[in-house]
Short mmCIF file of C-alpha atoms in Angstrom, two decimals:
data_model
loop_
_atom_site.label_atom_id
_atom_site.label_comp_id
_atom_site.label_asym_id
_atom_site.label_seq_id
_atom_site.Cartn_x
_atom_site.Cartn_y
_atom_site.Cartn_z
CA UNK A 1 220.83 199.06 77.40
CA UNK A 2 220.00 195.89 79.38
CA UNK A 3 221.09 193.69 76.46
CA UNK A 4 224.44 195.46 76.02
CA UNK A 5 225.07 195.52 79.79
CA UNK A 6 224.38 191.78 80.04
CA UNK A 7 226.84 190.98 77.25
CA UNK A 8 229.60 193.13 78.73
CA UNK A 9 229.03 191.86 82.27
CA UNK A 10 229.13 188.16 81.31
CA UNK A 11 232.19 188.72 79.11
CA UNK A 12 233.95 190.36 82.06
CA UNK A 13 232.96 187.54 84.46
CA UNK A 14 234.21 184.76 82.17
CA UNK A 15 237.39 186.45 80.96
CA UNK A 16 238.24 188.20 84.22
CA UNK A 17 239.28 191.30 82.26
CA UNK A 18 237.98 194.73 83.33
CA UNK A 19 235.44 196.08 80.86
CA UNK A 20 237.59 199.07 80.00
CA UNK A 21 240.46 196.74 78.98
CA UNK A 22 238.40 194.52 76.64
CA UNK A 23 239.12 194.54 72.92
CA UNK A 24 236.41 197.11 72.43
CA UNK A 25 236.24 197.46 68.62
CA UNK A 26 235.70 193.71 68.20
CA UNK A 27 233.42 193.23 71.18
CA UNK A 28 231.37 196.36 70.51
CA UNK A 29 230.73 195.05 67.02
CA UNK A 30 229.60 191.69 68.41
CA UNK A 31 227.38 193.26 71.07
CA UNK A 32 225.90 195.69 68.54
CA UNK A 33 224.80 192.85 66.26
CA UNK A 34 223.08 190.97 69.11
CA UNK A 35 221.43 194.15 70.39
CA UNK A 36 220.06 195.17 66.98
CA UNK A 37 218.73 191.67 66.23
CA UNK A 38 217.09 191.17 69.65
CA UNK A 39 215.61 194.67 69.82
CA UNK A 40 214.20 194.31 66.31
CA UNK A 41 212.64 190.99 67.34
CA UNK A 42 211.12 192.58 70.47
CA UNK A 43 209.67 195.34 68.30
CA UNK A 44 208.06 192.97 65.82
CA UNK A 45 206.47 191.02 68.67
CA UNK A 46 204.80 194.24 69.91
CA UNK A 47 206.80 194.38 73.14
CA UNK A 48 207.26 198.13 72.75
CA UNK A 49 203.49 198.57 72.34
CA UNK A 50 202.15 199.27 75.85
CA UNK A 51 198.74 200.77 75.11
CA UNK A 52 196.94 197.65 76.32
CA UNK A 53 197.29 195.83 79.62
CA UNK A 54 199.61 192.83 79.28
CA UNK A 55 200.22 190.35 82.09
CA UNK A 56 203.73 189.30 83.10
CA UNK A 57 203.25 185.67 81.90
CA UNK A 58 202.10 186.97 78.50
CA UNK A 59 205.13 189.25 78.40
CA UNK A 60 207.45 186.35 79.28
CA UNK A 61 205.93 184.27 76.47
CA UNK A 62 206.39 187.07 73.94
CA UNK A 63 209.99 187.68 75.03
CA UNK A 64 210.69 183.95 74.61
CA UNK A 65 209.20 184.00 71.11
CA UNK A 66 211.06 187.19 70.15
CA UNK A 67 214.40 185.89 71.43
CA UNK A 68 213.78 182.56 69.69
CA UNK A 69 213.40 184.33 66.35
CA UNK A 70 216.41 186.47 67.22
CA UNK A 71 218.54 183.38 67.81
CA UNK A 72 217.55 181.97 64.41
CA UNK A 73 218.54 185.25 62.72
CA UNK A 74 221.81 185.36 64.65
CA UNK A 75 222.54 181.76 63.66
CA UNK A 76 222.23 182.71 59.99
CA UNK A 77 224.41 185.80 60.51
CA UNK A 78 227.12 183.82 62.31
CA UNK A 79 227.18 181.31 59.46
CA UNK A 80 227.77 183.98 56.81
CA UNK A 81 229.71 186.48 58.97
CA UNK A 82 231.68 184.47 61.56
CA UNK A 83 233.67 187.57 62.55
CA UNK A 84 230.75 188.75 64.75
CA UNK A 85 230.37 185.37 66.50
CA UNK A 86 230.27 185.47 70.31
CA UNK A 87 231.66 182.40 72.16
CA UNK A 88 228.83 179.95 72.97
CA UNK A 89 229.28 179.98 76.76
CA UNK A 90 229.27 183.78 76.90
CA UNK A 91 226.32 184.08 74.51
CA UNK A 92 223.96 181.70 76.35
CA UNK A 93 224.84 183.02 79.79
CA UNK A 94 224.21 186.54 78.52
CA UNK A 95 220.97 185.32 76.94
CA UNK A 96 219.50 184.11 80.24
CA UNK A 97 220.77 187.15 82.13
CA UNK A 98 219.26 189.65 79.67
CA UNK A 99 216.01 187.64 79.61
CA UNK A 100 215.69 187.88 83.41
CA UNK A 101 216.70 191.55 83.50
CA UNK A 102 214.18 192.52 80.81
CA UNK A 103 211.42 190.60 82.60
CA UNK A 104 212.22 192.28 85.94
CA UNK A 105 212.40 195.67 84.22
CA UNK A 106 208.99 195.09 82.62
CA UNK A 107 207.51 194.03 85.97
CA UNK A 108 208.69 197.32 87.50
CA UNK A 109 207.42 199.27 84.51
CA UNK A 110 203.99 197.61 84.65
CA UNK A 111 203.77 198.47 88.35
CA UNK A 112 204.55 202.12 87.60
CA UNK A 113 201.90 202.19 84.85
CA UNK A 114 199.27 200.48 87.01
CA UNK A 115 199.87 202.82 89.95
CA UNK A 116 199.84 205.86 87.62
CA UNK A 117 203.16 207.08 89.00
CA UNK A 118 204.86 210.06 87.33
CA UNK A 119 201.76 210.93 85.27
CA UNK A 120 200.82 214.56 84.59
CA UNK A 121 197.64 215.94 86.14
CA UNK A 122 195.15 217.42 83.66
CA UNK A 123 192.23 219.78 84.19
CA UNK A 124 189.70 219.47 81.37
CA UNK A 125 187.91 222.73 80.52
CA UNK A 126 184.81 221.57 78.70
CA UNK A 127 182.08 218.96 79.06
CA UNK A 128 181.01 218.31 75.47
CA UNK A 129 181.97 215.86 72.75
CA UNK A 130 185.58 217.05 72.34
CA UNK A 131 186.25 216.68 76.07
CA UNK A 132 184.63 213.23 75.99
CA UNK A 133 186.83 212.16 73.04
CA UNK A 134 189.99 213.25 74.85
CA UNK A 135 188.89 211.61 78.10
CA UNK A 136 188.21 208.33 76.32
CA UNK A 137 191.70 208.33 74.81
CA UNK A 138 193.41 209.14 78.14
CA UNK A 139 191.51 206.57 80.18
CA UNK A 140 191.53 203.93 77.42
CA UNK A 141 195.31 203.74 77.27
CA UNK A 142 197.16 201.59 79.77
CA UNK A 143 200.34 203.63 79.24
CA UNK A 144 198.69 207.04 79.30
CA UNK A 145 201.07 209.70 80.68
CA UNK A 146 198.11 211.83 81.83
CA UNK A 147 195.49 211.71 84.58
CA UNK A 148 192.36 213.88 84.60
CA UNK A 149 191.81 215.33 88.08
CA UNK A 150 188.95 217.74 87.33
CA UNK A 151 186.39 218.87 84.77
CA UNK A 152 185.23 222.44 84.31
CA UNK A 153 181.85 223.02 82.67
CA UNK A 154 178.23 224.07 83.09
CA UNK A 155 176.99 220.49 82.85
CA UNK A 156 178.17 216.99 83.70
CA UNK A 157 180.63 215.73 81.07
CA UNK A 158 179.53 213.09 78.57
CA UNK A 159 180.24 209.63 79.95
CA UNK A 160 181.22 210.99 83.38
CA UNK A 161 181.77 208.20 85.93
CA UNK A 162 182.10 210.31 89.08
CA UNK A 163 185.83 209.76 89.70
CA UNK A 164 186.98 213.31 88.90
CA UNK A 165 185.95 216.55 90.58
CA UNK A 166 183.48 218.87 88.85
CA UNK A 167 183.62 222.68 88.82
CA UNK A 168 181.38 225.29 87.27
CA UNK A 169 184.28 227.61 86.48
CA UNK A 170 188.06 227.40 86.36
CA UNK A 171 188.43 230.01 89.13
CA UNK A 172 186.71 227.67 91.63
CA UNK A 173 189.59 225.20 91.49
CA UNK A 174 191.83 227.44 93.63
CA UNK A 175 189.51 227.07 96.62
CA UNK A 176 189.26 223.27 96.52
CA UNK A 177 192.44 221.74 95.14
CA UNK A 178 196.14 222.50 95.32
CA UNK A 179 197.18 224.54 92.28
CA UNK A 180 200.63 222.92 92.34
CA UNK A 181 199.02 219.61 91.38
CA UNK A 182 197.95 220.94 87.97
CA UNK A 183 200.42 220.21 85.16
CA UNK A 184 198.18 220.75 82.11
CA UNK A 185 194.96 222.62 81.40
CA UNK A 186 193.25 221.38 78.24
CA UNK A 187 190.70 223.75 76.73
CA UNK A 188 188.25 221.37 75.04
CA UNK A 189 185.20 223.58 74.51
CA UNK A 190 182.90 222.59 71.66
CA UNK A 191 181.88 226.26 71.31
CA UNK A 192 184.38 228.81 72.63
CA UNK A 193 182.41 231.95 71.80
CA UNK A 194 181.99 233.95 75.02
CA UNK A 195 182.90 230.98 77.23
CA UNK A 196 186.71 231.05 77.24
CA UNK A 197 187.98 231.91 80.79
CA UNK A 198 190.74 234.16 79.44
CA UNK A 199 191.82 235.87 82.67
CA UNK A 200 192.00 232.66 84.70
CA UNK A 201 193.88 230.85 81.94
CA UNK A 202 196.36 233.71 81.75
CA UNK A 203 196.94 233.48 85.51
CA UNK A 204 197.72 229.79 85.28
CA UNK A 205 199.93 230.36 82.22
CA UNK A 206 202.06 232.85 84.14
CA UNK A 207 202.42 230.33 86.96
CA UNK A 208 203.98 227.84 84.56
CA UNK A 209 200.99 225.59 83.90
CA UNK A 210 200.91 224.32 80.31
CA UNK A 211 197.74 225.47 78.48
CA UNK A 212 196.74 223.45 75.40
CA UNK A 213 193.96 223.55 72.86
CA UNK A 214 191.86 220.40 72.92
CA UNK A 215 192.46 219.62 69.24
CA UNK A 216 196.25 219.97 69.59
CA UNK A 217 196.27 217.86 72.76
CA UNK A 218 194.21 215.15 71.05
CA UNK A 219 196.60 215.16 68.07
CA UNK A 220 199.65 214.73 70.30
CA UNK A 221 197.96 211.99 72.30
CA UNK A 222 196.55 209.88 69.46
CA UNK A 223 198.51 210.59 66.28
CA UNK A 224 195.41 211.80 64.41
CA UNK A 225 193.42 214.99 63.93
CA UNK A 226 189.76 215.34 64.87
CA UNK A 227 188.42 216.39 61.49
CA UNK A 228 184.93 217.27 62.77
CA UNK A 229 186.39 219.78 65.26
CA UNK A 230 188.84 221.44 62.90
CA UNK A 231 188.09 224.71 61.11
CA UNK A 232 189.98 226.20 58.14
CA UNK A 233 191.75 228.79 60.31
CA UNK A 234 193.27 226.05 62.48
CA UNK A 235 194.82 224.44 59.38
CA UNK A 236 195.97 227.80 58.00
CA UNK A 237 197.75 228.86 61.19
CA UNK A 238 199.07 225.43 62.20
CA UNK A 239 202.69 224.55 61.72
CA UNK A 240 203.19 221.89 59.08
CA UNK A 241 201.02 220.99 56.07
CA UNK A 242 203.90 222.00 53.81
CA UNK A 243 207.29 220.70 52.74
CA UNK A 244 210.36 222.61 51.60
CA UNK A 245 211.80 222.07 48.12
CA UNK A 246 214.69 220.15 49.67
CA UNK A 247 212.31 217.84 51.58
CA UNK A 248 210.31 217.19 48.42
CA UNK A 249 213.47 216.47 46.42
CA UNK A 250 214.86 214.19 49.13
CA UNK A 251 211.59 212.27 49.43
CA UNK A 252 211.35 211.77 45.66
CA UNK A 253 215.00 210.67 45.42
CA UNK A 254 214.46 208.22 48.25
CA UNK A 255 211.33 206.85 46.53
CA UNK A 256 213.21 206.22 43.28
CA UNK A 257 216.20 204.60 44.98
CA UNK A 258 214.24 202.31 47.34
CA UNK A 259 211.56 201.30 44.82
CA UNK A 260 214.26 200.35 42.29
CA UNK A 261 216.05 198.16 44.85
CA UNK A 262 212.77 196.60 46.01
CA UNK A 263 211.68 195.77 42.46
CA UNK A 264 214.92 193.88 41.91
CA UNK A 265 214.63 192.02 45.22
CA UNK A 266 210.95 191.04 44.90
CA UNK A 267 211.02 190.20 41.19
CA UNK A 268 211.12 186.41 41.86
CA UNK A 269 208.11 186.75 44.18
CA UNK A 270 206.23 188.77 41.57
CA UNK A 271 207.04 186.21 38.87
CA UNK A 272 205.75 183.29 40.96
CA UNK A 273 202.66 185.30 41.93
CA UNK A 274 201.86 186.03 38.29
CA UNK A 275 202.15 182.35 37.39
CA UNK A 276 199.82 181.22 40.21
CA UNK A 277 197.21 183.87 39.36
CA UNK A 278 197.24 182.74 35.75
CA UNK A 279 196.85 179.09 36.75
CA UNK A 280 194.12 179.66 39.36
CA UNK A 281 191.58 181.65 37.36
CA UNK A 282 191.12 182.98 33.82
CA UNK A 283 191.88 186.62 33.14
CA UNK A 284 194.78 189.03 33.23
CA UNK A 285 197.54 188.87 35.85
CA UNK A 286 197.43 192.58 36.63
CA UNK A 287 194.48 194.68 37.63
CA UNK A 288 194.59 198.32 36.57
CA UNK A 289 192.27 200.69 38.37
CA UNK A 290 191.74 204.43 38.07
CA UNK A 291 192.69 206.37 41.22
CA UNK A 292 192.97 210.05 42.15
CA UNK A 293 196.53 211.24 42.70
CA UNK A 294 198.41 214.42 43.48
CA UNK A 295 196.78 217.54 42.09
CA UNK A 296 193.46 215.65 41.68
CA UNK A 297 194.82 214.00 38.51
CA UNK A 298 193.66 210.49 37.73
CA UNK A 299 196.16 207.70 37.10
CA UNK A 300 196.13 203.93 36.67
CA UNK A 301 197.29 202.05 39.75
CA UNK A 302 198.80 198.59 39.16
CA UNK A 303 197.96 195.60 41.36
CA UNK A 304 198.03 191.85 41.06
CA UNK A 305 194.51 190.62 40.36
CA UNK A 306 193.11 189.09 43.54
CA UNK A 307 189.46 188.81 42.43
CA UNK A 308 187.67 186.86 39.75
CA UNK A 309 187.64 188.42 36.29
CA UNK A 310 184.94 191.11 35.84
CA UNK A 311 184.39 191.33 39.61
CA UNK A 312 182.92 194.82 39.22
CA UNK A 313 180.80 194.36 36.15
CA UNK A 314 177.83 195.69 38.15
CA UNK A 315 179.69 198.78 39.38
CA UNK A 316 182.30 199.75 41.98
CA UNK A 317 181.61 198.76 45.60
CA UNK A 318 183.62 198.79 48.84
CA UNK A 319 185.47 195.55 49.60
CA UNK A 320 183.75 193.46 52.27
CA UNK A 321 184.82 190.89 54.88
CA UNK A 322 185.00 187.42 53.28
CA UNK A 323 184.25 188.95 49.88
CA UNK A 324 183.05 186.16 47.57
CA UNK A 325 184.75 187.83 44.60
CA UNK A 326 188.23 187.21 46.06
CA UNK A 327 190.02 184.06 44.90
CA UNK A 328 191.81 181.71 47.31
CA UNK A 329 195.27 182.88 46.27
CA UNK A 330 193.90 186.42 46.05
CA UNK A 331 193.02 186.26 49.74
CA UNK A 332 196.59 185.25 50.54
CA UNK A 333 198.27 187.99 48.51
CA UNK A 334 195.91 190.58 50.00
CA UNK A 335 196.76 189.56 53.56
CA UNK A 336 200.48 189.56 52.82
CA UNK A 337 200.24 192.73 50.68
CA UNK A 338 201.90 190.97 47.75
CA UNK A 339 199.09 192.31 45.54
CA UNK A 340 200.46 195.82 46.14
CA UNK A 341 203.97 195.11 44.81
CA UNK A 342 203.28 196.29 41.21
CA UNK A 343 202.63 199.76 42.67
CA UNK A 344 206.40 200.12 42.90
CA UNK A 345 206.12 200.83 39.16
CA UNK A 346 203.71 203.68 39.97
CA UNK A 347 206.32 205.00 42.39
CA UNK A 348 209.04 204.99 39.72
CA UNK A 349 206.70 206.79 37.31
CA UNK A 350 206.15 209.54 39.89
CA UNK A 351 202.43 208.84 40.29
CA UNK A 352 202.85 207.56 43.84
CA UNK A 353 205.26 207.73 46.77
CA UNK A 354 206.31 204.87 49.03
CA UNK A 355 204.58 206.61 51.97
CA UNK A 356 201.50 208.81 51.77
CA UNK A 357 197.68 208.72 51.88
CA UNK A 358 196.26 205.75 50.01
CA UNK A 359 194.77 206.78 46.63
CA UNK A 360 191.02 206.36 46.27
CA UNK A 361 188.79 205.80 43.27
CA UNK A 362 187.26 208.86 41.51
CA UNK A 363 183.63 207.89 42.16
CA UNK A 364 184.31 207.46 45.87
CA UNK A 365 186.38 210.67 46.05
CA UNK A 366 183.57 212.67 44.47
CA UNK A 367 181.12 211.41 47.08
CA UNK A 368 183.48 211.69 50.07
CA UNK A 369 184.38 215.29 49.13
CA UNK A 370 180.74 216.27 49.71
CA UNK A 371 180.27 214.59 53.09
CA UNK A 372 183.70 214.70 54.80
CA UNK A 373 185.26 218.09 55.58
CA UNK A 374 188.76 218.70 54.20
CA UNK A 375 188.82 215.33 52.43
CA UNK A 376 190.20 216.92 49.26
CA UNK A 377 193.32 218.15 51.11
CA UNK A 378 194.82 214.67 50.96
CA UNK A 379 195.26 215.11 47.19
CA UNK A 380 197.85 217.86 47.67
CA UNK A 381 200.63 215.29 48.08
CA UNK A 382 201.50 212.08 46.26
CA UNK A 383 199.49 209.06 47.41
CA UNK A 384 201.46 206.23 48.95
CA UNK A 385 201.88 202.48 48.70
CA UNK A 386 201.52 202.53 52.48
CA UNK A 387 200.60 205.29 54.90
CA UNK A 388 199.98 206.38 58.49
CA UNK A 389 196.29 205.46 58.23
CA UNK A 390 197.12 201.98 56.93
CA UNK A 391 199.37 201.11 59.88
CA UNK A 392 197.25 202.76 62.58
CA UNK A 393 193.69 201.93 61.54
CA UNK A 394 192.19 198.55 60.56
CA UNK A 395 191.10 197.97 57.00
CA UNK A 396 188.15 200.25 56.22
CA UNK A 397 185.46 199.97 53.60
CA UNK A 398 182.82 202.57 54.44
CA UNK A 399 182.30 206.32 54.63
CA UNK A 400 182.85 206.23 58.40
CA UNK A 401 186.16 204.41 57.87
CA UNK A 402 187.15 207.00 55.26
CA UNK A 403 186.59 209.72 57.87
CA UNK A 404 188.65 207.90 60.49
CA UNK A 405 191.46 207.35 57.97
CA UNK A 406 191.41 211.00 56.97
CA UNK A 407 192.17 211.89 60.61
CA UNK A 408 195.41 209.92 60.28
CA UNK A 409 196.17 211.24 56.77
CA UNK A 410 195.90 214.85 57.96
CA UNK A 411 198.20 214.07 60.87
CA UNK A 412 200.75 212.67 58.41
CA UNK A 413 200.48 215.71 56.14
CA UNK A 414 200.91 218.06 59.10
CA UNK A 415 203.92 216.21 60.51
CA UNK A 416 205.49 214.79 57.35
CA UNK A 417 209.17 213.98 57.87
CA UNK A 418 211.78 211.35 57.04
CA UNK A 419 211.62 209.91 60.58
CA UNK A 420 207.84 209.49 60.33
CA UNK A 421 208.27 207.75 56.96
CA UNK A 422 210.77 205.34 58.53
CA UNK A 423 208.35 204.61 61.40
CA UNK A 424 205.54 203.90 58.91
CA UNK A 425 207.86 201.61 56.92
CA UNK A 426 208.74 199.61 60.06
CA UNK A 427 205.06 199.32 61.04
CA UNK A 428 204.24 198.23 57.49
CA UNK A 429 206.85 195.46 57.63
CA UNK A 430 205.31 194.26 60.91
CA UNK A 431 201.84 194.37 59.37
CA UNK A 432 202.98 192.34 56.35
CA UNK A 433 204.86 189.75 58.44
CA UNK A 434 201.82 189.11 60.64
CA UNK A 435 199.33 189.38 57.75
CA UNK A 436 197.11 191.96 59.45
CA UNK A 437 194.27 193.88 57.92
CA UNK A 438 194.01 192.78 54.29
CA UNK A 439 190.64 192.17 52.66
#
């Protein structure tokens, strides 16, 4: 909005023509191009990621970098499509105006976040591990829209720092605090048998206070599901975890169309990669590995070889940081995800999807099924070249990491949609461009 407003305002000032009398079709097209390019640049420089505290000078630096990249992209566009070119004087004046407006807007927004204005007040019913997990997520986020004002429980909550009020029962809150201050009551009891304050919760519900289960609240807050706190009945009665025939058909059609286009576009990159692999170390260009796919069926996943030949002659092991088996060029293609490009062939064959849980090896699956609850559920949909766990969690190579990734995989399966797939694709592009997470 600030970018478009800046462009229209400067155009009006220089031309002296009221905005409503401008040649709108032409100018809207020009403004739209600038807005899309600059907003995309801001996104890829993490300027829409506000979970962590970011100072105003750091923000100004990132905006400068993002706009610099945006100007390069616009320069290329103007060369090939001169019809969308904005006059130089208007463009640069608009540039400095939108830069200042965005910086001022961010300063105001940071002030609102720091002062915790407009946040919703939460009463946490529970003092065990689930309540502690939710509290950590709320207080660990700079942009958290919630503020815990009280805990209800028989004992002091785990990790309690003394800032919030403590109550033995939910009914005591009415005598100490103003009920109108409560926006949400989160029931985060580790064991709800005989301890759920039904009557008091019902009273608050009828007064308009939002009552939420701890697991559902955690899911909405973090984009993952607490596997250790989930029971089969929660999955059975939850919305999601299924797709209509139309959704399945649309997703498969989209996979075929996009993977075909991508294979054509990246073929030169794949050809050069194959040549370098062959020159750097003896062995085959491709690495075929057995993975578990949809319906628990095994298939061969295709990757560019990034390790020395016979890297697993002593058996399969998790990849490690600075793994000595990885070649120099192999390290590069892992960080840039080029090694994953042959999996587009798996997508065309119907063994994988563009987006879904990452497929794992049979020997690891067999072990993880015995120690991680609901791990086998992830094999009810096609595995993906990329997925929600891959863009939200750092590279993992342990049983604990497999558990953390399953929390994200279950969230994806529960909320699977085209819009979520698009979001994952955008995050994947950002991950590839900045070479994050590969091992």
